[in-house]
PDB file of C-alpha atoms in Angstrom:
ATOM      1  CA  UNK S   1     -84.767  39.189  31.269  1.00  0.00           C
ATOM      2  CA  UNK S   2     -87.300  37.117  32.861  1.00  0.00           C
ATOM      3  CA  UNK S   3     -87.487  37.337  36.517  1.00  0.00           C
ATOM      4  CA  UNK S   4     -87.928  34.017  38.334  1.00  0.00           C
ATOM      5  CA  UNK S   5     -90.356  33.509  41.092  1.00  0.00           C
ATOM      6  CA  UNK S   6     -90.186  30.353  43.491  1.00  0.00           C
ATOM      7  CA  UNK S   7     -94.035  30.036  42.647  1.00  0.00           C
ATOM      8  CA  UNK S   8     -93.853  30.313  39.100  1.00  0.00           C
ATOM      9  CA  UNK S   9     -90.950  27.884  39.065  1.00  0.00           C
ATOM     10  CA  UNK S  10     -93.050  24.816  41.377  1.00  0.00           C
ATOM     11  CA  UNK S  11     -95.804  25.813  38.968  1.00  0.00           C
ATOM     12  CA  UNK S  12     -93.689  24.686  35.510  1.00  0.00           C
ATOM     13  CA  UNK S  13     -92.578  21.918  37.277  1.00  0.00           C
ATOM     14  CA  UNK S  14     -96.185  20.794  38.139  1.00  0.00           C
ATOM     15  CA  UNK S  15     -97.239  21.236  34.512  1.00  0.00           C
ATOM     16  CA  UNK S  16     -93.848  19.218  33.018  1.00  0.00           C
ATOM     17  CA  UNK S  17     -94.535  16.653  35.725  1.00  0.00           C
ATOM     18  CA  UNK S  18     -98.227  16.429  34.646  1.00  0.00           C
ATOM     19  CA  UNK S  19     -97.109  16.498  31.199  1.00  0.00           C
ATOM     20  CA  UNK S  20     -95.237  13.800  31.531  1.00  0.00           C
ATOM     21  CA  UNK S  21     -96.964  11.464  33.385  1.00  0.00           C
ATOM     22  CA  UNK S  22    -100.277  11.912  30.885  1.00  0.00           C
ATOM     23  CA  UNK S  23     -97.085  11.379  28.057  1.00  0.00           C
ATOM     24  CA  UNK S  24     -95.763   7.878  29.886  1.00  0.00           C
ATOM     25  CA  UNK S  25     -98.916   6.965  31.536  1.00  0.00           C
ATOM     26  CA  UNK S  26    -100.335   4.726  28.764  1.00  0.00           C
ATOM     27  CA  UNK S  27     -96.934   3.913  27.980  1.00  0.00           C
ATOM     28  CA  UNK S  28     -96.693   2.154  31.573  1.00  0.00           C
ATOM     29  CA  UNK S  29     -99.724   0.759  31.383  1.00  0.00           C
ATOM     30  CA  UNK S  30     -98.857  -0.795  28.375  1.00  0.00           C
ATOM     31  CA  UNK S  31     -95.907  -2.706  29.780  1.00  0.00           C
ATOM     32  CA  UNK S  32     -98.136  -3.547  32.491  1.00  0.00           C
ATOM     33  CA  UNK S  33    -100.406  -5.145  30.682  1.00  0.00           C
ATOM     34  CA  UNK S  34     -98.016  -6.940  28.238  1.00  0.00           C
ATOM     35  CA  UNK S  35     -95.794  -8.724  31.464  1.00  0.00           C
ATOM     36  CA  UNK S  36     -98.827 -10.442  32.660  1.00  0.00           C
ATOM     37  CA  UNK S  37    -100.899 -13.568  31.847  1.00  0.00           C
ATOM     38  CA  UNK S  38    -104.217 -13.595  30.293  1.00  0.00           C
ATOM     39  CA  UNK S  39    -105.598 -15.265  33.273  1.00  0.00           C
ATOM     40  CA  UNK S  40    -104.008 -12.663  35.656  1.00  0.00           C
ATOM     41  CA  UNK S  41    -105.522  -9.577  33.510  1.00  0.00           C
ATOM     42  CA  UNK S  42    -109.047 -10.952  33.399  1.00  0.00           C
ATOM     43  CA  UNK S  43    -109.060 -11.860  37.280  1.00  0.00           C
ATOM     44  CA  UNK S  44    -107.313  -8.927  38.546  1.00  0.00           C
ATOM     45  CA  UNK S  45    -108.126  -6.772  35.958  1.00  0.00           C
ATOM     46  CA  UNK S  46    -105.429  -3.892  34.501  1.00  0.00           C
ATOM     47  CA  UNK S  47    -102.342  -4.244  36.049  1.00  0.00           C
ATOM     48  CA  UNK S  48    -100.271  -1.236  38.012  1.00  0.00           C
ATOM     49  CA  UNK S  49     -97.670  -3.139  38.295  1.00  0.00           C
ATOM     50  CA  UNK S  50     -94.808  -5.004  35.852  1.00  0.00           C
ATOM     51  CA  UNK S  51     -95.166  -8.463  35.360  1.00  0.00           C
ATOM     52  CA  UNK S  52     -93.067 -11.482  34.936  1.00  0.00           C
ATOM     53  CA  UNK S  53     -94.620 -12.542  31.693  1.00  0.00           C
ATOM     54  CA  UNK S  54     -93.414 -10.237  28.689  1.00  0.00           C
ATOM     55  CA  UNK S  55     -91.211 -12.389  27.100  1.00  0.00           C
ATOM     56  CA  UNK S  56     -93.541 -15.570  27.159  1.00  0.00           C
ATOM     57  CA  UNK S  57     -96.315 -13.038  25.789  1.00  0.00           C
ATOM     58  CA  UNK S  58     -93.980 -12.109  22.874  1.00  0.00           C
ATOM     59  CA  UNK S  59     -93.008 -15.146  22.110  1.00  0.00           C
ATOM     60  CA  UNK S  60     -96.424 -15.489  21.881  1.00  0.00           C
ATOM     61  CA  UNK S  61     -97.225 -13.104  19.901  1.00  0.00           C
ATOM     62  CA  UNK S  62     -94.069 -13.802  17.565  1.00  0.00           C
ATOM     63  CA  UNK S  63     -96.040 -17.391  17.200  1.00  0.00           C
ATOM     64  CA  UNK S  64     -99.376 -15.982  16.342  1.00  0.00           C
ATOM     65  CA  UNK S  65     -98.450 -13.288  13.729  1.00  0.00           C
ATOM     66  CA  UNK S  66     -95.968 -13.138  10.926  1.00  0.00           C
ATOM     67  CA  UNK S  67     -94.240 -10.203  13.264  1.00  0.00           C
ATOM     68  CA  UNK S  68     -91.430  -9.775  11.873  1.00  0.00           C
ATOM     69  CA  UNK S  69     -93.119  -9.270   8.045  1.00  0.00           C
ATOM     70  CA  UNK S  70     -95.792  -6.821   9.187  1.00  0.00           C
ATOM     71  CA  UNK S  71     -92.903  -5.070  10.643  1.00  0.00           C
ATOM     72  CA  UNK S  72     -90.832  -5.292   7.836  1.00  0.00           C
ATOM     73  CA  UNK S  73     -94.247  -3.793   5.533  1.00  0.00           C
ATOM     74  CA  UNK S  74     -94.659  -0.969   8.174  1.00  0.00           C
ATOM     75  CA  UNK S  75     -90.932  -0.146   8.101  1.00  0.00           C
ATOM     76  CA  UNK S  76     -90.947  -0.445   4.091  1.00  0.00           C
ATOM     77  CA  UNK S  77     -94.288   1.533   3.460  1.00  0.00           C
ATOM     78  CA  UNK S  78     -93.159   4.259   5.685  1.00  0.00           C
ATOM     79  CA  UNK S  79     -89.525   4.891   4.416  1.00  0.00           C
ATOM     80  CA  UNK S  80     -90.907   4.850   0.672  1.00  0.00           C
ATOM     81  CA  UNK S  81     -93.228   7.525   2.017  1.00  0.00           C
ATOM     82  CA  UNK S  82     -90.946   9.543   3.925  1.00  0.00           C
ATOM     83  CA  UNK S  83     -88.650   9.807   0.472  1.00  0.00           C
ATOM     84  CA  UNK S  84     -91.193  10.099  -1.341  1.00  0.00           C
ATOM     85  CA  UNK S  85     -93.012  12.864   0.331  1.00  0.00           C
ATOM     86  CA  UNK S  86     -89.695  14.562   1.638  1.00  0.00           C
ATOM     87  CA  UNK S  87     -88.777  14.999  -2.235  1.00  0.00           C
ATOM     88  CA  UNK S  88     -91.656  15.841  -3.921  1.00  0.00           C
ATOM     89  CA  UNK S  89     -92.774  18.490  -1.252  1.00  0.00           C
ATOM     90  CA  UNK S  90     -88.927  20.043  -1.369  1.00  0.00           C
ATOM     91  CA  UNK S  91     -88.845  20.392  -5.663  1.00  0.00           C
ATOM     92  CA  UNK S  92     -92.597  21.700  -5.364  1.00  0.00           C
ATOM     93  CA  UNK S  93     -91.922  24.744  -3.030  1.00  0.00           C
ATOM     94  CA  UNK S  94     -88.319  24.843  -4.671  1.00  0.00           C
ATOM     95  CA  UNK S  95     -90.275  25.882  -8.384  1.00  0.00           C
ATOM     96  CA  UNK S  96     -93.418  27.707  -6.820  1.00  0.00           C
ATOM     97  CA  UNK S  97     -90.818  30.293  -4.611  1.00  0.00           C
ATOM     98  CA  UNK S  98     -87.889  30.650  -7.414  1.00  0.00           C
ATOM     99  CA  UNK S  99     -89.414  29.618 -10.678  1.00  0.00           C
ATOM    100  CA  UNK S 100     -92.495  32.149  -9.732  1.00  0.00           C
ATOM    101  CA  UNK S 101     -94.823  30.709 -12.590  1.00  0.00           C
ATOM    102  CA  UNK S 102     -98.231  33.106 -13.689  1.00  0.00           C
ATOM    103  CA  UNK S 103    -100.357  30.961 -12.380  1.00  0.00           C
ATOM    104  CA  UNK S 104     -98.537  30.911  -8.770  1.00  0.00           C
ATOM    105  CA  UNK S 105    -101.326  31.919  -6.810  1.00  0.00           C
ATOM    106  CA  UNK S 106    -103.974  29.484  -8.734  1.00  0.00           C
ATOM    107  CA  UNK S 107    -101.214  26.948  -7.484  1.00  0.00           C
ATOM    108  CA  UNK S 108    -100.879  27.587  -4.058  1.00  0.00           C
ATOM    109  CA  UNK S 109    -104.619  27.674  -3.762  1.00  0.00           C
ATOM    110  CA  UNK S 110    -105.122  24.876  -5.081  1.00  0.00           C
ATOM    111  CA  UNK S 111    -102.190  23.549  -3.021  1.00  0.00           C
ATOM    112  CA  UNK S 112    -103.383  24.436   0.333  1.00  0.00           C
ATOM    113  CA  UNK S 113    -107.146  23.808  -0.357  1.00  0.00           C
ATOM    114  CA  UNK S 114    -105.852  20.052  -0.230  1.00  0.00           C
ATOM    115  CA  UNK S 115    -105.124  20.629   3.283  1.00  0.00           C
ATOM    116  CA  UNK S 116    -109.063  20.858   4.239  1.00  0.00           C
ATOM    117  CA  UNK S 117    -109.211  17.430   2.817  1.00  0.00           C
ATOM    118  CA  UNK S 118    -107.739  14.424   4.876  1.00  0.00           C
ATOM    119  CA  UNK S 119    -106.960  10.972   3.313  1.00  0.00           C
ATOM    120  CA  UNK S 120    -110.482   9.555   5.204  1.00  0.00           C
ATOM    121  CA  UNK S 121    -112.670  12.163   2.823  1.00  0.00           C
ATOM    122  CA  UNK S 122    -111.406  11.670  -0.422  1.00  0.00           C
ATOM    123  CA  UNK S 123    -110.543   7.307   0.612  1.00  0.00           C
ATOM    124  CA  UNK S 124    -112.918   6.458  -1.997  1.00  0.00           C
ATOM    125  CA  UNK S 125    -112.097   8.240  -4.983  1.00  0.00           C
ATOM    126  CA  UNK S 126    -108.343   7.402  -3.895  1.00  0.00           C
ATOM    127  CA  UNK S 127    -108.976   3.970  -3.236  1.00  0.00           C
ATOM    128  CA  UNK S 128    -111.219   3.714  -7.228  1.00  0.00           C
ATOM    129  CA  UNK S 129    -107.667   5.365  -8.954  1.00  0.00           C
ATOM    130  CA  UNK S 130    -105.401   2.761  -6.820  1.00  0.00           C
ATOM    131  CA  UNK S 131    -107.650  -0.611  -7.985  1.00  0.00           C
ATOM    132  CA  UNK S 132    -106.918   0.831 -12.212  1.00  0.00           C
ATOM    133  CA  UNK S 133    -104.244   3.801 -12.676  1.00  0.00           C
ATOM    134  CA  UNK S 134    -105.675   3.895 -16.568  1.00  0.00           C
ATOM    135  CA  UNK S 135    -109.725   4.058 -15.656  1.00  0.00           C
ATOM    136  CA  UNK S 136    -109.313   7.901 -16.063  1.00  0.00           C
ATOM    137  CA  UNK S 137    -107.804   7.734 -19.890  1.00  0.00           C
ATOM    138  CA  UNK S 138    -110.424   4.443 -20.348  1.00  0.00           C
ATOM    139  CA  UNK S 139    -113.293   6.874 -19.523  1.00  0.00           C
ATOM    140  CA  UNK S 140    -112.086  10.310 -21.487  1.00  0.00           C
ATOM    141  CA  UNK S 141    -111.597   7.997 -24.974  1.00  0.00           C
ATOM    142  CA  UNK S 142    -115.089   6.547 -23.827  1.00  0.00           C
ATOM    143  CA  UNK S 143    -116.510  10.100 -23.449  1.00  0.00           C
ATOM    144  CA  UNK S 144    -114.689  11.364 -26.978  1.00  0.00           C
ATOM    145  CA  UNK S 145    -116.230   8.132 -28.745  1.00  0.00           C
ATOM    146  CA  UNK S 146    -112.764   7.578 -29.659  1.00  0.00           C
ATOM    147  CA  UNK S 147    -111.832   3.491 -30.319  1.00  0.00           C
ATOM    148  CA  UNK S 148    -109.046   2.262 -28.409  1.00  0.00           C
ATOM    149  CA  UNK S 149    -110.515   2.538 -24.729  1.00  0.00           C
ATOM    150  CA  UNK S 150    -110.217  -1.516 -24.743  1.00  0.00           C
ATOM    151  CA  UNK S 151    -106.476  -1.734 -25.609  1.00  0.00           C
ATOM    152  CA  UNK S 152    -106.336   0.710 -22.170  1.00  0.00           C
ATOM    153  CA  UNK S 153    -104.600  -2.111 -19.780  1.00  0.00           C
ATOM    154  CA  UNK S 154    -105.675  -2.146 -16.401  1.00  0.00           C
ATOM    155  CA  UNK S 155    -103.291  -1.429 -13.760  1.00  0.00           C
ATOM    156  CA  UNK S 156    -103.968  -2.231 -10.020  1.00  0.00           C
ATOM    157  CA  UNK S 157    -102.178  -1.375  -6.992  1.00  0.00           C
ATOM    158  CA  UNK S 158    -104.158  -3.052  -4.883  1.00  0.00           C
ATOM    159  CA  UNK S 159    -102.162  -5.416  -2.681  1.00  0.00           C
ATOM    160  CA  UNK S 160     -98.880  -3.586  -3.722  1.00  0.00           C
ATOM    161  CA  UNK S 161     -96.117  -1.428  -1.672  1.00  0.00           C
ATOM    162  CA  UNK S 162     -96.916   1.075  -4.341  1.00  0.00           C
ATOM    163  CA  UNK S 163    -100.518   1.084  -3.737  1.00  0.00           C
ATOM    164  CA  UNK S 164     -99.706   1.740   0.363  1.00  0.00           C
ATOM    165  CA  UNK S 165     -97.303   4.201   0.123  1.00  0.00           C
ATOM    166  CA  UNK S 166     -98.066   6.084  -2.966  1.00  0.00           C
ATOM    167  CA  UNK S 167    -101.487   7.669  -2.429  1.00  0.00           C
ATOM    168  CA  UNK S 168     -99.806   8.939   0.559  1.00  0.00           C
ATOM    169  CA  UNK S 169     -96.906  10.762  -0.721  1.00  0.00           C
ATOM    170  CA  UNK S 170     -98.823  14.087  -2.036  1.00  0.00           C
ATOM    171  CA  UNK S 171     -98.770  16.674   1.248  1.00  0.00           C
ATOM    172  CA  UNK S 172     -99.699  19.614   1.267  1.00  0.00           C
ATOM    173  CA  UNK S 173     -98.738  20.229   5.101  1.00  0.00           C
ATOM    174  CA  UNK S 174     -94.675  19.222   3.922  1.00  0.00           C
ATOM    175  CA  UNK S 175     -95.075  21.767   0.991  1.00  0.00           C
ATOM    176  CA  UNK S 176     -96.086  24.719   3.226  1.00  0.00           C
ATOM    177  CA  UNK S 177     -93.689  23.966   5.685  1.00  0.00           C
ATOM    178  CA  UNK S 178     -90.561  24.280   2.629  1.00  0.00           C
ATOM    179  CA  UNK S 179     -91.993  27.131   1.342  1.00  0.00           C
ATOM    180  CA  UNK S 180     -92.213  29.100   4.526  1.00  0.00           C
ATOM    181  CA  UNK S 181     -88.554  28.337   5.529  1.00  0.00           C
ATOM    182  CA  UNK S 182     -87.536  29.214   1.421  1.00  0.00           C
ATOM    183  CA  UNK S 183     -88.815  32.872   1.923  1.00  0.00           C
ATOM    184  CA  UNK S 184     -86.270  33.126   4.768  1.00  0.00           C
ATOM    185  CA  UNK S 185     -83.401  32.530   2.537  1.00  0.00           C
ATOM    186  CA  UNK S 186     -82.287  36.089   1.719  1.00  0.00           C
ATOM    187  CA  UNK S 187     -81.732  37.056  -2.061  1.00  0.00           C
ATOM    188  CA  UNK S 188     -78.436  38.313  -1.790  1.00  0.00           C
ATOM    189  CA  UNK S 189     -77.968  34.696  -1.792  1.00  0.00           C
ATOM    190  CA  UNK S 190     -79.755  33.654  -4.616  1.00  0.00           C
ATOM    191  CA  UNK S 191     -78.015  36.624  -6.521  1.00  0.00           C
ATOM    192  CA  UNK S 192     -74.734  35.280  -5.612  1.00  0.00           C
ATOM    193  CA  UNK S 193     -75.284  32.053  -6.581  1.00  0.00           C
ATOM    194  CA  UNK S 194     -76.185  33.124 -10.149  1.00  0.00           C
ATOM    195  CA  UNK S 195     -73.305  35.288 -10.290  1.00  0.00           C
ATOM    196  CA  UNK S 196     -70.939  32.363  -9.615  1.00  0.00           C
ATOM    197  CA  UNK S 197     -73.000  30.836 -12.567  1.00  0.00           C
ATOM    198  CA  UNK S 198     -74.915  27.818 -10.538  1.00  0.00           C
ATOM    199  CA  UNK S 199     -78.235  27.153 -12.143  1.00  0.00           C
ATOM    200  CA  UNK S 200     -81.419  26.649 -10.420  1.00  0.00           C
ATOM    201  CA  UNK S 201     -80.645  23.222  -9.955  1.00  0.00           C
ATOM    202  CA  UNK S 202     -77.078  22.966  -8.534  1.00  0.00           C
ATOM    203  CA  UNK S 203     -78.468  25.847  -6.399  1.00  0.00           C
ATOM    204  CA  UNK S 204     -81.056  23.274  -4.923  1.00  0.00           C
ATOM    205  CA  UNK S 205     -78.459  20.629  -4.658  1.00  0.00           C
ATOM    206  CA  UNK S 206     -75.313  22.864  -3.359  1.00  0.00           C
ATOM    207  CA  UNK S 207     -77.336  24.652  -1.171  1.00  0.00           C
ATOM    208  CA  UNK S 208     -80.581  24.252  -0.772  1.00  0.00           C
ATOM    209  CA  UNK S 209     -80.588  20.946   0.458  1.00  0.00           C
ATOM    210  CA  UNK S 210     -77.888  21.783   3.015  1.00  0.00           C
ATOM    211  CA  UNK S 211     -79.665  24.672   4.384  1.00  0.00           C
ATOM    212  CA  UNK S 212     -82.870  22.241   4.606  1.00  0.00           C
ATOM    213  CA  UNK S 213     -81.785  19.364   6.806  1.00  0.00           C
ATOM    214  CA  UNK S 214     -83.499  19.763  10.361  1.00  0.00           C
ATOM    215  CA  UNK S 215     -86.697  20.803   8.151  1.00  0.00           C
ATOM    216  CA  UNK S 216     -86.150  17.286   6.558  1.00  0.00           C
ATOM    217  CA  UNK S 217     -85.446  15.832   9.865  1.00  0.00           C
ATOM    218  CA  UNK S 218     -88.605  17.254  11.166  1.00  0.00           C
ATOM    219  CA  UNK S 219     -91.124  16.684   8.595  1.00  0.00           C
ATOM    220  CA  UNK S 220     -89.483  13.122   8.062  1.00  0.00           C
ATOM    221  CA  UNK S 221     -90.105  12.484  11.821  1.00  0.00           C
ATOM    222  CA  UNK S 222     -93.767  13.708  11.550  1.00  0.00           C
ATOM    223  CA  UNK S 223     -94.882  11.567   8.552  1.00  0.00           C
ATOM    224  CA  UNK S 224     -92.741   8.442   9.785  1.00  0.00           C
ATOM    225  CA  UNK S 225     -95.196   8.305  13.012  1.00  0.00           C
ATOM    226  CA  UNK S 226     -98.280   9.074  10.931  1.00  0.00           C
ATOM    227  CA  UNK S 227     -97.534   6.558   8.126  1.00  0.00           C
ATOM    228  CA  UNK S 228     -96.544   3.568  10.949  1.00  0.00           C
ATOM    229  CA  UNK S 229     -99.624   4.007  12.646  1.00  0.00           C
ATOM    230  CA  UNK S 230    -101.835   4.734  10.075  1.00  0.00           C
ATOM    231  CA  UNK S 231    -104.804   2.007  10.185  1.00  0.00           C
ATOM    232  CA  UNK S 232    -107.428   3.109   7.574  1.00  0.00           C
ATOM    233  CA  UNK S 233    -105.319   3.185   4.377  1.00  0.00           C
ATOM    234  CA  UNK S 234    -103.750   0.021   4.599  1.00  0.00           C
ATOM    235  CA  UNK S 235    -106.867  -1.668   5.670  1.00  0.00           C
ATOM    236  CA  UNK S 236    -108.772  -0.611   2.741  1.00  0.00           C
ATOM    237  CA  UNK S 237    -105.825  -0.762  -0.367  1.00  0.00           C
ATOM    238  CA  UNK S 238    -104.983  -4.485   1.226  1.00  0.00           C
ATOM    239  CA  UNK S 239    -107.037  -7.812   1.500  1.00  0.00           C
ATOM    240  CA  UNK S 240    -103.925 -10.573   1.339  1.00  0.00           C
ATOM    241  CA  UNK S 241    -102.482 -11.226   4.988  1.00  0.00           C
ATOM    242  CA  UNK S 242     -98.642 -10.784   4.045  1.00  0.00           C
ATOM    243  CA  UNK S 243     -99.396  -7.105   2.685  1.00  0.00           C
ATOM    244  CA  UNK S 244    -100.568  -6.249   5.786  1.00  0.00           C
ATOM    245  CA  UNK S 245     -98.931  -3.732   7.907  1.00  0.00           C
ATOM    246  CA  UNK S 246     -98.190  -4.106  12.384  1.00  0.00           C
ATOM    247  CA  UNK S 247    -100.966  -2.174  13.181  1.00  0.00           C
ATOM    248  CA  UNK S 248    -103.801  -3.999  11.227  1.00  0.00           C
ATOM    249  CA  UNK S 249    -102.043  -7.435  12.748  1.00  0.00           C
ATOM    250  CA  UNK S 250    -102.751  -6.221  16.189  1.00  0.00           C
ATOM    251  CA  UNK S 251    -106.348  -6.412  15.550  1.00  0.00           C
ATOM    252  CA  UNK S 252    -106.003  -9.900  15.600  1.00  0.00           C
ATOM    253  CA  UNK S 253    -106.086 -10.033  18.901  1.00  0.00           C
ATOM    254  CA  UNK S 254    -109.293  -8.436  19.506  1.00  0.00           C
ATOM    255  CA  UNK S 255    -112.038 -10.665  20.221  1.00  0.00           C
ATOM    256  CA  UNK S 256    -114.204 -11.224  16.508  1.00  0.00           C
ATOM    257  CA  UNK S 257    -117.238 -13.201  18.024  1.00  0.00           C
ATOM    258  CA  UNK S 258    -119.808 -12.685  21.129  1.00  0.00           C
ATOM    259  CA  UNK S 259    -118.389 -14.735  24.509  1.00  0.00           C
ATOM    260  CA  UNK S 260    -114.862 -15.029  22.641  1.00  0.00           C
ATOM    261  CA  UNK S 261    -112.235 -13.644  25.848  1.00  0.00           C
ATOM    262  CA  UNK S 262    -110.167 -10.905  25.260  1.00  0.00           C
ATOM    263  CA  UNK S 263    -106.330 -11.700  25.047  1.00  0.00           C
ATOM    264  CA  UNK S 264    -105.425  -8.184  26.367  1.00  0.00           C
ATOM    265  CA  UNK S 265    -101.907  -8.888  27.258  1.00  0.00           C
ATOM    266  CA  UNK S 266    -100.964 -10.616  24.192  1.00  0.00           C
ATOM    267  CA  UNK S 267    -102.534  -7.144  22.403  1.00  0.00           C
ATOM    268  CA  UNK S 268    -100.551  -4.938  24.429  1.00  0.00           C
ATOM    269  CA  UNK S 269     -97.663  -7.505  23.894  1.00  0.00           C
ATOM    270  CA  UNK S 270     -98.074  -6.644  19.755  1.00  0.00           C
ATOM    271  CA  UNK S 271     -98.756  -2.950  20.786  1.00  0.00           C
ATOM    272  CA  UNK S 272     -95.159  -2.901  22.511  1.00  0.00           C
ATOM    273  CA  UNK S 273     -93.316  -4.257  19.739  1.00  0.00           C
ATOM    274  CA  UNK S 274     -94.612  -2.093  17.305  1.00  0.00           C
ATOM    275  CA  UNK S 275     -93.605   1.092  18.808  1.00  0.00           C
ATOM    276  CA  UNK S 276     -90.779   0.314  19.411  1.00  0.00           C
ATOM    277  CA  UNK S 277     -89.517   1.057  15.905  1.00  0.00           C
ATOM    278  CA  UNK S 278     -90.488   3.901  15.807  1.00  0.00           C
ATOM    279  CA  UNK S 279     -89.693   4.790  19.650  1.00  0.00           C
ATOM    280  CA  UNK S 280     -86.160   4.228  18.435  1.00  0.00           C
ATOM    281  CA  UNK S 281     -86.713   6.553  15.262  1.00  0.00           C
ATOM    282  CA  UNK S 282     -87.868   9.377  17.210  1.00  0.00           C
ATOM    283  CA  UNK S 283     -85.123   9.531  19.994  1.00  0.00           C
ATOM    284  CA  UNK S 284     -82.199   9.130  16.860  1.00  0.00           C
ATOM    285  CA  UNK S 285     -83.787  12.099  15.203  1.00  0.00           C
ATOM    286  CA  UNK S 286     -84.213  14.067  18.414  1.00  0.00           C
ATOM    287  CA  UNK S 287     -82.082  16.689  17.881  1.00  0.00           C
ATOM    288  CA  UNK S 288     -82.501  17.311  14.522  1.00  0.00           C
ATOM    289  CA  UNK S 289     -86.494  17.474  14.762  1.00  0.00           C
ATOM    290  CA  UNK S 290     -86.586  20.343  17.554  1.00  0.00           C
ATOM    291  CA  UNK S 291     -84.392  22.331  15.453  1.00  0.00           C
ATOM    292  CA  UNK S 292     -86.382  21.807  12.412  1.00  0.00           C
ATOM    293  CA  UNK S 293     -89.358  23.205  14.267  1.00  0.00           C
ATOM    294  CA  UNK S 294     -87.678  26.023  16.262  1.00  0.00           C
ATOM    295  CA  UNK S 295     -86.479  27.215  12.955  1.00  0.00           C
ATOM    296  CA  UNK S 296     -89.634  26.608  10.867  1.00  0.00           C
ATOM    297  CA  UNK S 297     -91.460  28.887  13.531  1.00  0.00           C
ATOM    298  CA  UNK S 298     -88.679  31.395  13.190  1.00  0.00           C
TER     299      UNK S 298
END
């Protein structure tokens, strides 16, 4: 039992209050700056205070963007990668912890050695197997002098929602985080369930997948932030304007050429609506994402 002290008790309460004013600070000061005018925020500079302007600025906005379609992308992109990444990193640790394959330890090397590489090292080698899926088969018939490489079509993703939410959907992080909480599951379980004849996949479905909801919760909370505010990818696999997602429209609000004045408010007018999606996201899934983590740490 921990004994509480009248010190040590002011002293959590000055770290949660600190915590959470460096957590809502910039959130503030982004509401500031979106309910005033541009004229107001150049004169006066940042704003401590609310304004009167923030509908005006996102009607604004609303005006100067397609807003609702880059939201629509960034909502799209990210739910085909939270399903996608959800599903592929579940089946993976499901065969590398019950199938236990020779080469398991190969695998999981290889597996985790993918975590020392983030999406902005390898962007170019993902971005040349995005622009043609087939270059890979065009070169090895090249390199076998075999005839044929020029009936190889050319597929592109470029410009696609494939091509901004597939590259995206291999994690290793998601994978690791299964496979830890599928060594907890004891094997009198497992034992059980093969007794009452269930094969390995109705014991994924039956209860697996039961057993793994606030781990899905959690990881799909994680990579649902990540993907929606992700800037690099989509900037790079995209080049039409309607493809684009909310956060590469809010550049457009960023002054392109010398003496050009900075339309701060309208930016932090953009910046509001697009976390608000996800804002609303994280507090639904609440619950379920502190339990995932609690009992991924267990």
């Amino acid at each position: 039992m921990v004994e509480r002290h009248p010190r040590m008790t002011a002293l959590a309460y000055c770290v949660l209050g600190l915590g959470l004013l460096l957590a809502l600070g910039p959130l503030y000061l982004i509401l500031c700056s979106a309910s005033v005018t541009s004229q107001a925020w150049i004169s006066q500079g940042m704003p401590l205070t609310p304004g009167t302007a923030l509908l005006e600025n996102l009607r604004e906005v609303a005006q100067r963007i397609d807003l609702w379609r880059y939201l629509f992308n960034s909502l799209l992109v990210a739910s085909l990668v939270v399903s996608g990444k959800l599903l592929l990193s579940s089946v993976t640790a499901f065969a590398v912890s019950y199938f236990r394959p020779r080469c398991r330890g190969l695998i999981l090397v290889l597996l985790f050695s993918a975590l020392l590489l983030p999406l902005e090292v390898r962007i170019v080698p993902t971005y040349a197997a995005a622009s043609d899926l087939l270059e890979p088969l065009r070169s090895l018939l090249q390199a076998l002098d075999l005839s044929g490489q020029q009936a190889v079509p050319s597929i592109s993703l470029v410009n696609t929602y494939a091509g901004l939410s597939l590259p995206l959907v291999a994690s290793a992080t998601g994978t690791f985080l299964f496979l830890q909480f599928y060594r907890t599951i004891p094997p009198e379980l497992v034992e059980a369930a093969r007794i009452d004849g269930a094969g390995p996949w109705r014991f994924y479905v039956d209860i697996l997948l039961p057993l793994s909801k606030t781990n899905f919760a959690a990881l799909g909370a994680i990579v649902f932030i990540s993907t929606w505010k992700d800037y690099m990818w989509p900037l790079v696999i995209t080049s039409h304007e309607q493809m684009r997602t909310i956060t590469l429209a809010m550049a457009s609000f960023l002054p392109v050429e010398s003496g050009q004045m900075p339309q701060w408010n309208l930016l932090m007018a953009a910046a509001l609506a697009a976390i608000a999606v996800p804002a609303v996201f994280v507090v639904a899934a609440q619950r379920w994402f502190v339990k995932g983590i609690v009992g991924t740490e267990k």
